[in-house]
mmCIF file of C-alpha atoms and ligand atoms in Angstrom:
data_model
loop_
_atom_site.group_PDB
_atom_site.id
_atom_site.type_symbol
_atom_site.label_atom_id
_atom_site.label_comp_id
_atom_site.label_asym_id
_atom_site.label_seq_id
_atom_site.Cartn_x
_atom_site.Cartn_y
_atom_site.Cartn_z
ATOM 1 C CA MET A 628 96.795 -76.660 36.569
ATOM 2 C CA GLN A 629 93.057 -76.186 36.294
ATOM 3 C CA LYS A 630 92.648 -79.718 34.951
ATOM 4 C CA LEU A 631 94.745 -81.052 37.820
ATOM 5 C CA GLY A 632 92.347 -79.472 40.289
ATOM 6 C CA TYR A 633 94.539 -76.713 41.699
ATOM 7 C CA PRO A 634 92.797 -73.764 43.391
ATOM 8 C CA GLU A 635 91.909 -70.885 41.045
ATOM 9 C CA ARG A 636 94.483 -68.610 42.712
ATOM 10 C CA THR A 637 97.286 -71.106 42.010
ATOM 11 C CA VAL A 638 96.093 -71.325 38.407
ATOM 12 C CA GLU A 639 96.241 -67.524 38.210
ATOM 13 C CA LEU A 640 99.735 -67.410 39.760
ATOM 14 C CA THR A 641 100.878 -69.985 37.206
ATOM 15 C CA ARG A 642 99.477 -67.799 34.402
ATOM 16 C CA ILE A 643 101.380 -64.809 35.781
ATOM 17 C CA ALA A 644 104.596 -66.825 36.080
ATOM 18 C CA GLY A 645 104.160 -68.074 32.521
ATOM 19 C CA TYR A 646 103.538 -64.577 31.226
ATOM 20 C CA LEU A 647 106.617 -63.210 32.977
ATOM 21 C CA HIS A 648 108.990 -66.173 32.813
ATOM 22 C CA ASP A 649 111.275 -64.814 30.077
ATOM 23 C CA ILE A 650 111.272 -61.189 31.221
ATOM 24 C CA GLY A 651 114.959 -61.538 32.155
ATOM 25 C CA ASN A 652 115.826 -61.634 28.457
ATOM 26 C CA CYS A 653 115.431 -57.847 28.495
ATOM 27 C CA VAL A 654 118.559 -57.791 30.692
ATOM 28 C CA ASN A 655 120.574 -60.535 28.982
ATOM 29 C CA ARG A 656 119.908 -63.998 27.578
ATOM 30 C CA VAL A 657 122.625 -65.336 29.917
ATOM 31 C CA ASP A 658 121.166 -65.936 33.365
ATOM 32 C CA HIS A 659 117.803 -64.601 32.206
ATOM 33 C CA ALA A 660 116.022 -66.950 34.621
ATOM 34 C CA HIS A 661 117.696 -65.333 37.615
ATOM 35 C CA SER A 662 117.479 -61.714 36.507
ATOM 36 C CA GLY A 663 113.866 -62.357 35.472
ATOM 37 C CA ALA A 664 112.985 -63.848 38.842
ATOM 38 C CA ILE A 665 114.223 -60.739 40.648
ATOM 39 C CA LEU A 666 112.570 -58.373 38.159
ATOM 40 C CA ALA A 667 109.234 -60.176 38.519
ATOM 41 C CA PHE A 668 109.526 -60.153 42.312
ATOM 42 C CA ASP A 669 109.939 -56.354 42.267
ATOM 43 C CA ILE A 670 107.202 -55.728 39.702
ATOM 44 C CA LEU A 671 104.703 -57.869 41.601
ATOM 45 C CA LYS A 672 105.700 -56.200 44.870
ATOM 46 C CA ASP A 673 104.941 -52.785 43.340
ATOM 47 C CA MET A 674 101.589 -54.179 42.260
ATOM 48 C CA GLY A 675 100.793 -55.204 45.828
ATOM 49 C CA MET A 676 101.071 -58.988 45.593
ATOM 50 C CA PRO A 677 101.650 -60.681 48.971
ATOM 51 C CA VAL A 678 105.218 -61.845 49.595
ATOM 52 C CA GLU A 679 104.259 -65.552 49.803
ATOM 53 C CA GLU A 680 102.733 -65.446 46.333
ATOM 54 C CA ARG A 681 105.475 -63.463 44.636
ATOM 55 C CA THR A 682 108.081 -65.740 46.197
ATOM 56 C CA GLU A 683 106.387 -68.733 44.549
ATOM 57 C CA ILE A 684 106.512 -66.933 41.204
ATOM 58 C CA MET A 685 110.133 -65.858 41.743
ATOM 59 C CA MET A 686 111.115 -69.475 42.440
ATOM 60 C CA ALA A 687 109.311 -70.696 39.330
ATOM 61 C CA ILE A 688 110.936 -68.127 37.041
ATOM 62 C CA GLY A 689 114.355 -68.543 38.663
ATOM 63 C CA ASN A 690 114.282 -72.297 38.050
ATOM 64 C CA HIS A 691 112.939 -72.514 34.503
ATOM 65 C CA ASP A 692 116.293 -72.743 32.723
ATOM 66 C CA GLU A 693 117.547 -76.294 32.190
ATOM 67 C CA LYS A 694 121.167 -75.325 32.836
ATOM 68 C CA THR A 695 120.579 -74.025 36.333
ATOM 69 C CA GLY A 696 117.086 -74.947 37.466
ATOM 70 C CA THR A 697 114.680 -77.725 38.228
ATOM 71 C CA ALA A 698 111.100 -78.109 39.476
ATOM 72 C CA VAL A 699 111.019 -76.670 42.990
ATOM 73 C CA ASN A 700 107.306 -76.014 43.444
ATOM 74 C CA ASP A 701 104.081 -76.894 41.608
ATOM 75 C CA ILE A 702 104.067 -73.655 39.618
ATOM 76 C CA SER A 703 107.657 -74.161 38.463
ATOM 77 C CA ALA A 704 106.854 -77.695 37.336
ATOM 78 C CA ALA A 705 103.969 -76.404 35.208
ATOM 79 C CA ILE A 706 106.123 -73.630 33.717
ATOM 80 C CA ILE A 707 108.874 -76.115 32.839
ATOM 81 C CA LEU A 708 106.433 -78.499 31.138
ATOM 82 C CA ALA A 709 104.950 -75.693 29.056
ATOM 83 C CA ASP A 710 108.196 -73.903 28.236
ATOM 84 C CA LYS A 711 110.287 -76.961 27.367
ATOM 85 C CA SER A 712 107.555 -78.301 25.100
ATOM 86 C CA ASP A 713 107.543 -75.100 23.097
ATOM 87 C CA VAL A 714 109.267 -76.386 19.989
ATOM 88 C CA HIS A 715 107.791 -75.554 16.622
ATOM 89 C CA ARG A 716 108.504 -74.137 13.194
ATOM 90 C CA ASP A 717 106.675 -70.922 14.180
ATOM 91 C CA ARG A 718 109.429 -70.155 16.688
ATOM 92 C CA VAL A 719 112.060 -69.624 13.999
ATOM 93 C CA ALA A 720 112.419 -65.898 13.381
ATOM 94 C CA ASN A 721 115.266 -66.360 10.898
ATOM 95 C CA GLN A 722 113.757 -66.735 7.415
ATOM 96 C CA ASN A 723 117.027 -67.523 5.664
ATOM 97 C CA LEU A 724 117.449 -71.319 5.601
ATOM 98 C CA SER A 725 121.087 -71.109 4.500
ATOM 99 C CA THR A 726 122.028 -69.352 7.753
ATOM 100 C CA PHE A 727 120.167 -71.757 10.072
ATOM 101 C CA ASP A 728 122.024 -72.987 13.128
ATOM 102 C CA ILE A 729 121.068 -76.330 14.709
ATOM 103 C CA HIS A 730 118.420 -74.662 16.947
ATOM 104 C CA ASP A 731 116.757 -73.054 13.951
ATOM 105 C CA ARG A 732 116.937 -76.297 11.997
ATOM 106 C CA VAL A 733 115.443 -78.454 14.736
ATOM 107 C CA ASN A 734 112.641 -76.002 15.480
ATOM 108 C CA TYR A 735 111.972 -75.544 11.772
ATOM 109 C CA ALA A 736 111.741 -79.318 11.302
ATOM 110 C CA VAL A 737 108.954 -79.599 13.889
ATOM 111 C CA THR A 738 105.829 -79.177 11.799
ATOM 112 C CA ASN A 739 103.396 -80.221 14.497
ATOM 113 C CA SER A 740 103.660 -80.045 18.266
ATOM 114 C CA ASN A 741 100.994 -80.926 20.787
ATOM 115 C CA LEU A 742 101.105 -81.141 24.575
ATOM 116 C CA SER A 743 98.124 -82.885 26.100
ATOM 117 C CA LEU A 744 97.250 -83.795 29.641
ATOM 118 C CA ASP A 745 95.144 -86.704 30.787
ATOM 119 C CA ALA A 746 94.389 -85.569 34.336
ATOM 120 C CA LYS A 747 92.539 -88.744 35.249
ATOM 121 C CA GLU A 748 95.384 -91.031 34.172
ATOM 122 C CA ARG A 749 97.937 -88.431 35.334
ATOM 123 C CA LYS A 750 99.779 -88.549 32.037
ATOM 124 C CA ILE A 751 101.156 -85.691 30.021
ATOM 125 C CA ARG A 752 102.144 -86.366 26.446
ATOM 126 C CA LEU A 753 104.261 -84.300 24.094
ATOM 127 C CA GLU A 754 103.638 -85.320 20.499
ATOM 128 C CA LEU A 755 105.911 -83.990 17.793
ATOM 129 C CA THR A 756 106.048 -84.380 14.061
ATOM 130 C CA ILE A 757 109.591 -83.888 12.835
ATOM 131 C CA ASP A 758 110.340 -83.552 9.138
ATOM 132 C CA THR A 759 113.373 -85.838 8.927
ATOM 133 C CA GLU A 760 114.266 -84.426 5.521
ATOM 134 C CA ILE A 761 115.182 -81.254 7.406
ATOM 135 C CA CYS A 762 116.686 -82.768 10.525
ATOM 136 C CA PRO A 763 117.222 -86.277 11.871
ATOM 137 C CA VAL A 764 115.466 -87.110 15.152
ATOM 138 C CA LEU A 765 118.900 -87.445 16.757
ATOM 139 C CA ASP A 766 119.540 -83.724 16.213
ATOM 140 C CA TYR A 767 116.407 -83.027 18.199
ATOM 141 C CA PHE A 768 117.881 -84.891 21.148
ATOM 142 C CA GLU A 769 121.238 -83.215 20.763
ATOM 143 C CA ILE A 770 119.518 -79.951 21.651
ATOM 144 C CA PHE A 771 116.529 -81.068 23.667
ATOM 145 C CA MET A 772 117.890 -83.875 25.841
ATOM 146 C CA ASP A 773 118.336 -81.598 28.875
ATOM 147 C CA ARG A 774 114.902 -80.089 28.341
ATOM 148 C CA THR A 775 113.311 -83.528 27.932
ATOM 149 C CA MET A 776 114.825 -84.733 31.191
ATOM 150 C CA MET A 777 113.802 -81.507 32.913
ATOM 151 C CA SER A 778 110.215 -82.025 31.727
ATOM 152 C CA LYS A 779 110.252 -85.617 32.888
ATOM 153 C CA TYR A 780 111.392 -84.540 36.336
ATOM 154 C CA ALA A 781 108.857 -81.687 36.451
ATOM 155 C CA ALA A 782 106.058 -84.126 35.623
ATOM 156 C CA LYS A 783 107.296 -86.447 38.334
ATOM 157 C CA TYR A 784 107.200 -83.517 40.763
ATOM 158 C CA LEU A 785 103.488 -83.171 39.976
ATOM 159 C CA GLN A 786 103.088 -86.949 40.166
ATOM 160 C CA ILE A 787 102.327 -87.159 36.472
ATOM 161 C CA TRP A 788 103.899 -89.473 33.906
ATOM 162 C CA PHE A 789 105.659 -87.718 31.022
ATOM 163 C CA GLU A 790 105.495 -89.255 27.553
ATOM 164 C CA LEU A 791 107.320 -88.183 24.430
ATOM 165 C CA VAL A 792 106.066 -89.318 21.049
ATOM 166 C CA ILE A 793 107.979 -88.379 17.915
ATOM 167 C CA ASN A 794 106.599 -89.252 14.490
ATOM 168 C CA GLY A 795 104.252 -91.771 16.083
ATOM 169 C CA THR A 796 106.943 -93.595 18.055
ATOM 170 C CA LYS A 797 106.814 -93.492 21.829
ATOM 171 C CA LEU A 798 110.325 -92.661 22.995
ATOM 172 C CA LEU A 799 109.650 -92.040 26.654
HETATM 173 FE FE1 FE2 B 248 113.587 -68.845 29.299
HETATM 174 FE FE1 FE2 B 249 110.566 -69.471 27.547
#
């Protein structure tokens, strides 16, 4: 957001939304975007944040899940791009390979993940290295197709072009 020239306060609100975006998981994984949005709204109210600002954050958190949300404001678009690009081996808490589900396997197969923004060209690029011995690229799409499309739309919302490069091949 900084690189795109947003005001410092918007950058700060985006940081806060990013920090709080998954807070709803303390209620339940199901509908965590919605419960989290309401929780954050209350917490930020108690902390004295003006209603206009905490509404922006509530909207961003409430729309970050690919099943129910989409980019609805600039902050939400930034949160989506960051959150949906968060795929990496480090995310896998399960250490037992024999009990991996497809999510574990796909994340585990991603040995390198890099999201980079070219603000001048208005391009954002997600580059992944997937170990195809662990999982075929198609498995990645089986899980991440919705998230990829959500990222593409979020980028469009910010008038940025979204690119996806997997193992050196530009797929989007
Ligand atoms: Fe989430
Ligand atoms: Fe998240």
